[in-house]
Short mmCIF file of C-alpha atoms and ligand atoms in Angstrom, two decimals:
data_model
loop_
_atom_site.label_atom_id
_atom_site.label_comp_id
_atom_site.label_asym_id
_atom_site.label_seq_id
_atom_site.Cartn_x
_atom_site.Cartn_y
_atom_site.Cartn_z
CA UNK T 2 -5.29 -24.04 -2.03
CA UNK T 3 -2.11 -23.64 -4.31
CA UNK T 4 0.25 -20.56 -3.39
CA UNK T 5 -0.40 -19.58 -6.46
CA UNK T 6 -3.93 -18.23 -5.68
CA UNK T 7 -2.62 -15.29 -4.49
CA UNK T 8 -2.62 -12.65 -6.78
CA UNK T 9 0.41 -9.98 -6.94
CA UNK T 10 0.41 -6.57 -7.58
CA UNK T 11 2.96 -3.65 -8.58
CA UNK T 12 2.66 -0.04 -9.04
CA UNK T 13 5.14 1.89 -11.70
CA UNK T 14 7.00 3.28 -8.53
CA UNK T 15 8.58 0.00 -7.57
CA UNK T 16 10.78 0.34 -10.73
CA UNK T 17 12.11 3.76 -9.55
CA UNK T 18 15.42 5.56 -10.66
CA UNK T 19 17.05 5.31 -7.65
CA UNK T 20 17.33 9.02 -6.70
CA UNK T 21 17.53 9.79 -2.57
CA UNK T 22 17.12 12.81 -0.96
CA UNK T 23 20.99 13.09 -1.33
CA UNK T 24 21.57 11.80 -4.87
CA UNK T 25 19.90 12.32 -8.07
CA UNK T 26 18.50 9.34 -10.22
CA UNK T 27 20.60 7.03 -11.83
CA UNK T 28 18.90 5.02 -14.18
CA UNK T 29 17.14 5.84 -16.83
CA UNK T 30 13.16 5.71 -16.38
CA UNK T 31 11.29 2.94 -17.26
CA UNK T 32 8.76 3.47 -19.67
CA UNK T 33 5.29 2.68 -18.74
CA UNK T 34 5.42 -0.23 -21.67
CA UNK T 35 7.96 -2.00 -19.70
CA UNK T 36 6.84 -1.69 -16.19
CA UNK T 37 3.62 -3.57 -17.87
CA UNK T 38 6.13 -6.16 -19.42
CA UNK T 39 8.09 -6.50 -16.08
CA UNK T 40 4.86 -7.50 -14.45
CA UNK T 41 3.69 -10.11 -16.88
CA UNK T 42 7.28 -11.53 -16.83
CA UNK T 43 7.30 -11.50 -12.72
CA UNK T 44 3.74 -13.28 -12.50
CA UNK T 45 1.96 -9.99 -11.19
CA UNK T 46 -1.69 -9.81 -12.61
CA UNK T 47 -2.35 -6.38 -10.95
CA UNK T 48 -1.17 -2.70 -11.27
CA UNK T 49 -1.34 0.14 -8.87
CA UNK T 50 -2.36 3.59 -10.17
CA UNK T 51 -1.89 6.95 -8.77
CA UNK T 52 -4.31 8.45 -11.19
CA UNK T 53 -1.45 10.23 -13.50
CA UNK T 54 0.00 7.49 -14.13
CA UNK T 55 -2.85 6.06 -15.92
CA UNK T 56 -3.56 9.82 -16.60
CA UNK T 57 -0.27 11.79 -17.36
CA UNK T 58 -1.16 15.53 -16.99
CA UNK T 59 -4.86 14.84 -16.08
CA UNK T 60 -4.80 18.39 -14.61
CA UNK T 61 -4.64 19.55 -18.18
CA UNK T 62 -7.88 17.62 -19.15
CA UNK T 63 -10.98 17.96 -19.25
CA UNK T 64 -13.47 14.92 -17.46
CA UNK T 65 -14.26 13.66 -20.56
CA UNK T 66 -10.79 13.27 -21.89
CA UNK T 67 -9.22 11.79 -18.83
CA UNK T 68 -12.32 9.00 -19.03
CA UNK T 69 -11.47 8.37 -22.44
CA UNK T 70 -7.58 8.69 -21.69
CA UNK T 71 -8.08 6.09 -18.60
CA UNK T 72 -10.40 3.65 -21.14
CA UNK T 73 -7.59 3.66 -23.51
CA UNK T 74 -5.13 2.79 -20.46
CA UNK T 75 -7.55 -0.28 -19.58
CA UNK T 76 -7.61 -2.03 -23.10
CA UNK T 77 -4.11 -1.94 -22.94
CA UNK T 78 -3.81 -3.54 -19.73
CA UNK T 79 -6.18 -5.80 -20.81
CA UNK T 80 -4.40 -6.99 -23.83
CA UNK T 81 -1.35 -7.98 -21.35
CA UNK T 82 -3.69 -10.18 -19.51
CA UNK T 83 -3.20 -7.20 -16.89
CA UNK T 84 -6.21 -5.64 -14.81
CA UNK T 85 -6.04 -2.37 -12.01
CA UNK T 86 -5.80 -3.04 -8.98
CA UNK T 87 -6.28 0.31 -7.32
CA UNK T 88 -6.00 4.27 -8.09
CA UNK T 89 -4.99 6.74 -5.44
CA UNK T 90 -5.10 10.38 -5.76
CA UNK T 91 -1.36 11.71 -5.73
CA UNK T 92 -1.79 14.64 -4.60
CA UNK T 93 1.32 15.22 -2.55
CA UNK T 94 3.38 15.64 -5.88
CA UNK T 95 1.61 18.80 -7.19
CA UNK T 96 2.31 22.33 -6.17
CA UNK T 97 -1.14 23.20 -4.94
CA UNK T 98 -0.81 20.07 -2.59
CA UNK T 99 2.50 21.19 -0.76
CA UNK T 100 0.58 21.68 2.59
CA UNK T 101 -1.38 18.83 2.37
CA UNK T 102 -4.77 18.32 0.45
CA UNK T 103 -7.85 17.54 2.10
CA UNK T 104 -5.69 19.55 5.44
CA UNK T 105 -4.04 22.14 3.83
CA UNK T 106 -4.41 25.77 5.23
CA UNK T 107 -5.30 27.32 2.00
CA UNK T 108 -8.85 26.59 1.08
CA UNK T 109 -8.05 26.71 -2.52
CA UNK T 110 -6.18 23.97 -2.30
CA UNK T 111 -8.88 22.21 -0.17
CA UNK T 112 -11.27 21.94 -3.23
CA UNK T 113 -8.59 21.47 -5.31
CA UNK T 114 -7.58 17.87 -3.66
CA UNK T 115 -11.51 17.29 -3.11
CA UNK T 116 -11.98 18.23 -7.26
CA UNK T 117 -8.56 15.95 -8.09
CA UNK T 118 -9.94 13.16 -5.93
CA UNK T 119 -13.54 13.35 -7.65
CA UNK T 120 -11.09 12.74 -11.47
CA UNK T 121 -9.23 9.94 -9.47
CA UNK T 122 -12.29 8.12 -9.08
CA UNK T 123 -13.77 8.81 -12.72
CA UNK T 124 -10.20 6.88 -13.98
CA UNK T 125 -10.59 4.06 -11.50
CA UNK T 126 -14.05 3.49 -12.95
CA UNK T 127 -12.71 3.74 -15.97
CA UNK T 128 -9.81 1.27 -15.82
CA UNK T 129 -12.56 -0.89 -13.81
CA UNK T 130 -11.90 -1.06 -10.63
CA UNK T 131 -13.12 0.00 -7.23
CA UNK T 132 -10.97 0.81 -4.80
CA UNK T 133 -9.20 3.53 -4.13
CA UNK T 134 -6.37 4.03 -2.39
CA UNK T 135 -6.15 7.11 -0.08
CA UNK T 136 -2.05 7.56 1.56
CA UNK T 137 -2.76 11.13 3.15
CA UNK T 138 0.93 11.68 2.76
CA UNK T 139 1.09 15.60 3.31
CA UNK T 140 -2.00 15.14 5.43
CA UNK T 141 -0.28 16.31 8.69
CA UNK T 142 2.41 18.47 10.10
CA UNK T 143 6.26 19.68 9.97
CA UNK T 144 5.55 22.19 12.98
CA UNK T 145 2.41 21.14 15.16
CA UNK T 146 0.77 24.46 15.96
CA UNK T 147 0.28 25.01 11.35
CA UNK T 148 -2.80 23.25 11.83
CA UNK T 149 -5.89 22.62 14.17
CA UNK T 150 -5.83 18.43 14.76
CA UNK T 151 -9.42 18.68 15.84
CA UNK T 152 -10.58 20.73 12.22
CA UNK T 153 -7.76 18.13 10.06
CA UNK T 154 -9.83 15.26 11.55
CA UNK T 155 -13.21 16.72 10.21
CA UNK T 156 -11.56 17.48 7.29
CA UNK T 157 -10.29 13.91 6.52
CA UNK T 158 -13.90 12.38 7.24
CA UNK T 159 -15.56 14.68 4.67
CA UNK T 160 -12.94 14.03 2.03
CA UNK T 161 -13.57 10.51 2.69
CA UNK T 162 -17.26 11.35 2.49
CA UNK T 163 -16.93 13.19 -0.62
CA UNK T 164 -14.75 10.45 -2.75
CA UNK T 165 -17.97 7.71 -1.23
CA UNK T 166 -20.32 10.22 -2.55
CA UNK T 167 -18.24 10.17 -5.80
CA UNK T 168 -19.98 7.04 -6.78
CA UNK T 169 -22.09 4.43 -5.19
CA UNK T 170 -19.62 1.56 -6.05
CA UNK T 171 -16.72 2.94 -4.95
CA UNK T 172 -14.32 1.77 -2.28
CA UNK T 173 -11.48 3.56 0.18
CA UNK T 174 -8.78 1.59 1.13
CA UNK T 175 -6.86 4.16 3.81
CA UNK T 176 -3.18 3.23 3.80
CA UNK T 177 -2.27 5.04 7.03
CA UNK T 178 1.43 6.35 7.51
CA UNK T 179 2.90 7.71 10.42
CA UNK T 180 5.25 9.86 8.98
CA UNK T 181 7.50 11.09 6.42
CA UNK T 182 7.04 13.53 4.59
CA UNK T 183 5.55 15.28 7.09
CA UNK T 184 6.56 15.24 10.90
CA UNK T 185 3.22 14.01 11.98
CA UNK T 186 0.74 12.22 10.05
CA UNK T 187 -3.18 12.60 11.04
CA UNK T 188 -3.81 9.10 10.04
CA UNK T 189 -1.07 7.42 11.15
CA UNK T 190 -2.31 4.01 12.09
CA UNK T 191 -5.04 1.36 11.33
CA UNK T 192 -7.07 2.09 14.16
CA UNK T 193 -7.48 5.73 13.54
CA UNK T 194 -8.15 4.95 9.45
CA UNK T 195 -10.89 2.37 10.56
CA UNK T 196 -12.32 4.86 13.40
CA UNK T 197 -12.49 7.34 10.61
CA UNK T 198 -14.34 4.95 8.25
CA UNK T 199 -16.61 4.33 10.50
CA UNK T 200 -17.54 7.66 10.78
CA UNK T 201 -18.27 7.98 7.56
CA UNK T 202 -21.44 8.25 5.81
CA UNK T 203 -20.85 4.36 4.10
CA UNK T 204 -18.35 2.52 6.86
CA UNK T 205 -19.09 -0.67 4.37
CA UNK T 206 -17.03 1.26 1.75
CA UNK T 207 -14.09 2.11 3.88
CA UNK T 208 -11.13 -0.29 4.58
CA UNK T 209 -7.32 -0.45 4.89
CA UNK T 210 -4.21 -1.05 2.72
CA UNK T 211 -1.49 -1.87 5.64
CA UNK T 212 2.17 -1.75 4.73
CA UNK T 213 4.29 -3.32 6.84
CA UNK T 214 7.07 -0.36 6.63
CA UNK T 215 4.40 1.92 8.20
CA UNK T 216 3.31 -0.29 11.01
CA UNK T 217 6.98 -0.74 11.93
CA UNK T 218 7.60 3.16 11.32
CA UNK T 219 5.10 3.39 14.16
CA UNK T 220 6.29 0.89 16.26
CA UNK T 221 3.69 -1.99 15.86
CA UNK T 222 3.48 -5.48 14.91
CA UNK T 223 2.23 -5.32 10.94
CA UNK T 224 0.76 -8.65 11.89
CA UNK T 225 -1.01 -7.41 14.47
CA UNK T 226 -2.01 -4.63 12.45
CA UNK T 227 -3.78 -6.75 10.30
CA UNK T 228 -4.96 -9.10 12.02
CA UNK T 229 -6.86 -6.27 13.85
CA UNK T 230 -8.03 -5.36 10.04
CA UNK T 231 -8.72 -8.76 9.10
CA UNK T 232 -10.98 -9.38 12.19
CA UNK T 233 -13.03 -6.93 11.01
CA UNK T 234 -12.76 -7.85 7.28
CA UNK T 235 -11.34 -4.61 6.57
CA UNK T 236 -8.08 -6.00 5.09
CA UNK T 237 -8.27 -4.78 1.28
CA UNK T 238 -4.73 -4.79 0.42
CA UNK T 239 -1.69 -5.32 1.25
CA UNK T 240 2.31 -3.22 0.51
CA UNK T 241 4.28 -5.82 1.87
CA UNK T 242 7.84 -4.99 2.40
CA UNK T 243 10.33 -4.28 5.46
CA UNK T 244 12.11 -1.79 7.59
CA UNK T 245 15.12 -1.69 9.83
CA UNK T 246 14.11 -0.10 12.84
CA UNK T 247 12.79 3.43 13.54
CA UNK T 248 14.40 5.56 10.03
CA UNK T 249 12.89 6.74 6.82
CA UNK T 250 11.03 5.07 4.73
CA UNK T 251 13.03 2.04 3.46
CA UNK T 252 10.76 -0.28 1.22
CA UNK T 253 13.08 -2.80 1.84
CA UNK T 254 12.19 -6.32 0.14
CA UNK T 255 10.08 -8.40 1.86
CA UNK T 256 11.57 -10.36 4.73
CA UNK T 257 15.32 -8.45 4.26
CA UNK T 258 15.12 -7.33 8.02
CA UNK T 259 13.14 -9.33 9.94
CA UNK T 260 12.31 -12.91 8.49
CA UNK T 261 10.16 -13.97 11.63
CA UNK T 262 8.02 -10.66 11.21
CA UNK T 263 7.49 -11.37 7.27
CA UNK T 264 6.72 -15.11 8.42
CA UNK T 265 4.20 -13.39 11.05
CA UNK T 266 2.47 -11.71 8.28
CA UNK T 267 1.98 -14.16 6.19
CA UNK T 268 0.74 -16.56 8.64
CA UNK T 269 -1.84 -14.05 9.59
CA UNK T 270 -3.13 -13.65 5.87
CA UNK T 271 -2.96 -17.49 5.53
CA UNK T 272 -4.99 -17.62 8.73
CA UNK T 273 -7.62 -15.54 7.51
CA UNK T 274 -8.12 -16.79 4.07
CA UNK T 275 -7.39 -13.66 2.45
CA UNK T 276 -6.24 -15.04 -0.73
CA UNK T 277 -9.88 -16.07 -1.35
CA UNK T 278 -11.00 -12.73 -1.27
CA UNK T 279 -9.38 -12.04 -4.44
CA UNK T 280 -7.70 -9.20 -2.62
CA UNK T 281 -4.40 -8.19 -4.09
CA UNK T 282 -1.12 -9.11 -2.31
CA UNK T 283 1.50 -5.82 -2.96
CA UNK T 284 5.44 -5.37 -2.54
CA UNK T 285 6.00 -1.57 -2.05
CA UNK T 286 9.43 -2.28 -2.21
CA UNK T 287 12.19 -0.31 -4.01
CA UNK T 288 15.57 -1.06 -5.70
CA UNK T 289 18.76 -0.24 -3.74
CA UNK T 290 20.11 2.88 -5.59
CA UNK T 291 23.72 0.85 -6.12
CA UNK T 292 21.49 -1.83 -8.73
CA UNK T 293 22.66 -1.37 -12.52
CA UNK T 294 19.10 -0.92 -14.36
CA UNK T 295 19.00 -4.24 -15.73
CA UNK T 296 18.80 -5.88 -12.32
CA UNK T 297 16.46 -3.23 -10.77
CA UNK T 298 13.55 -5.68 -10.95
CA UNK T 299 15.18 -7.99 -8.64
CA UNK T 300 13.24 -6.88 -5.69
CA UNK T 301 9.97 -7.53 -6.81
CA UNK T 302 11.07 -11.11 -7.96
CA UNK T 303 12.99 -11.75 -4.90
CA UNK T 304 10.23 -10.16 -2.59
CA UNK T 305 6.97 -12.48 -3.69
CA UNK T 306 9.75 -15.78 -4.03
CA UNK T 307 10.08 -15.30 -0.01
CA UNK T 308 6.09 -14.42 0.05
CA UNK T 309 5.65 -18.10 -1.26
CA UNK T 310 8.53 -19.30 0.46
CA UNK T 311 6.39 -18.03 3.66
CA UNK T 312 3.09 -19.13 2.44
CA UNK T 313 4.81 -23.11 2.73
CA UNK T 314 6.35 -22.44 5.35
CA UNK T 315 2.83 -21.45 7.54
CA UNK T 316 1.29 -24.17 5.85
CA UNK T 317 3.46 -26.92 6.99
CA UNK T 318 3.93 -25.09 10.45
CA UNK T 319 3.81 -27.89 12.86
CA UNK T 320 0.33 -26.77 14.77
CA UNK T 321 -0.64 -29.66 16.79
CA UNK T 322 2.65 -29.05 18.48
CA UNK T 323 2.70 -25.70 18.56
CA UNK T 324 -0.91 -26.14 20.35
CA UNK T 325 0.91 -28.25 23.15
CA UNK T 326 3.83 -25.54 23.68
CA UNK T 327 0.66 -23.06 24.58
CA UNK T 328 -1.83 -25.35 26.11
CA UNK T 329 1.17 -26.21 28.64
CA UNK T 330 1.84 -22.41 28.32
CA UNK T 331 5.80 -23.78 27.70
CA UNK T 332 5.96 -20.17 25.45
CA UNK T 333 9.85 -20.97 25.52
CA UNK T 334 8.92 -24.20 23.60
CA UNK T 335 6.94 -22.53 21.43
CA UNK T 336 9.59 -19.80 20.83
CA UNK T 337 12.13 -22.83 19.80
CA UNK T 338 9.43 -24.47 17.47
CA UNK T 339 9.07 -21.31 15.65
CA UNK T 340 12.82 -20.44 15.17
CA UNK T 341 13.67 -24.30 14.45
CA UNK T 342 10.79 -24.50 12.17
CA UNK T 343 12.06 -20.85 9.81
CA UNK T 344 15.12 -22.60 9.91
CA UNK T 345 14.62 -26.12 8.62
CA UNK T 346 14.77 -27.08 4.89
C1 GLO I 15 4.81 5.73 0.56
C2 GLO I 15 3.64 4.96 0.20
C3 GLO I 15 3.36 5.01 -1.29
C4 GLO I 15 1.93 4.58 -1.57
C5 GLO I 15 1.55 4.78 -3.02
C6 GLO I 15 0.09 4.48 -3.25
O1 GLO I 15 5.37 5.63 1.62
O2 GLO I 15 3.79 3.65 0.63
O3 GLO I 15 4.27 4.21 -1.99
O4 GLO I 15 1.76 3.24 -1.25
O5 GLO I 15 1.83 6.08 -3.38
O6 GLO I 15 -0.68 5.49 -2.75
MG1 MG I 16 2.69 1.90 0.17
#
């Protein structure tokens, strides 16, 4: 299979402004024109949706309008040889969503992020795909005793239940964090977004996105993490990026702190064949804030070179050796074949 079956995917968000919690933006944003063109010019056939960016102001909107608003966004894509990957609620942005949605105290808000999520899936249909992507990023807590873990869990099944009931095609693809912005997350791994899918009143509809940055934010292996999602075919996207260690959210490109963990991770998708699912390979990465705005896209291009760079390298990883290290259970062997292997030309 060539490397190049994969197929890439970027969201609008990867070509941020560079503004931190400590600094405002500076570069100018980039219009939703050029993100498209960026993609086409980096070899990424996909885009990732929260629903106002296909949507801007869908609050304002009526159903109908934000159908024919999200139709409108499709032939577009469509005409760059483009196609949606994914949609995902953002519902951590808006006002009514400051204590979480689907958790939040105030029942108002409750239907408000069940009614928002109902639209989200009306545009994914619309832009003709799916999946959607559920990051419960406000789902959780800054001080533990605001809210009832036992009721936030029930909550987070029915709002699963509720998007499933949406429509009978569409899928959840849980992309668990364990924290930041809140303290706590509800969701914060894959094994409690899978436990919750199977809960739910379609388990065949619910599945992951795993980013590596989260699995590392809470302290796991993101190989492991999906291998444990690939065993059970669960394994419907991927934000592959890095992190340095136990700190906010980096988005770091992929591979920039730990080469053997990015090698890891692609091994495991190699392993697995998920390229011939037709499953979308992602780089939630970000620019470093210092990047002029005509070299902001670097990430993304450097980020899938090292993917393919990876792919090769598990493809020509010397296995019948490597199968000798363990079957002598030399692991110190194996350790060496690894290293010497990332580090030959
Ligand atoms: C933040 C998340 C975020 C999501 C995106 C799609 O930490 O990774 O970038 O992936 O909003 O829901
Ligand atoms: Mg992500």
């Amino acid at each position: 299979m060539a490397t190049s079956s994969y197929r890439f995917s970027i969201g609008p968000w990867n070509l941020g402004q560079g503004a931190d919690p400590f600094g405002p933006p500076v570069r100018p944003a980039v219009p939703f024109d050029a993100v498209l063109d960026t993609a086409v010019s980096l070899g990424f056939e996909g885009i990732q949706f929260h629903d106002d960016d296909a949507v801007p102001d869908l609050e304002t909107l009526t159903p109908a309008q934000v159908v024919k608003q999200a139709e409108a966004m499709r032939r577009k894509l469509a005409d760059k040889g483009l196609v949606a990957e994914f949609v995902a609620p953002r519902l951590w942005e808006h006002a009514r969503g400051i204590d979480g949605g689907y958790t939040s105290n105030d029942p108002a808000a409750r239907a408000w992020a069940l009614e928002r999520s109902k639209r989200a899936v009306d545009v994914a249909l619309a832009l003709g795909t799916d999946l959607i992507v559920m990051w419960p990023a406000r789902e959780g807590t800054a001080v533990r005793e605001s809210k009832n873990p036992i009721e936030a869990s029930r909550q987070m099944l029915a709002a699963i239940d509720v998007i499933l009931g949406a429509h009978p095609k569409i899928r959840i693809a849980i992309e668990p964090k364990p924290n930041e912005p809140v303290d706590h997350a509800f969701v914060p791994t894959i094994g409690h977004a899978l436990a919750l899918g199977a809960r739910s009143a379609d388990p065949a509809r619910v599945g992951v996105l795993i980013e590596s940055a989260h699995a590392i934010l809470a302290g796991l292996d993101p190989s492991d993490e999906m291998g444990f999602a690939l065993a059970a075919g669960k394994l419907w996207s991927v934000h592959l990026n890095d992190q340095n260690g136990l700190k906010f959210d980096q988005d770091k490109v992929f591979g920039a702190a730990n080469l053997r963990g990015a090698f890891d991770q692609v091994r495991v998708l190699e392993a697995a064949g998920y390229a011939a699912t037709g499953a979308f390979v992602g780089f939630d990465v970000k620019a470093h804030r210092t990047q002029p705005a005509d070299k902001a896209t670097a990430h993304l291009a450097t980020s899938k070179a090292i993917f393919l760079k990876l792919v090769e390298k598990a493809r020509s990883y010397p296995v019948k050796v490597a199968e000798q290290c363990i079957a002598a259970r030399d692991y110190e062997a194996l350790e060496r074949l690894v290293l010497e292997h990332l580090l030959s030309c």
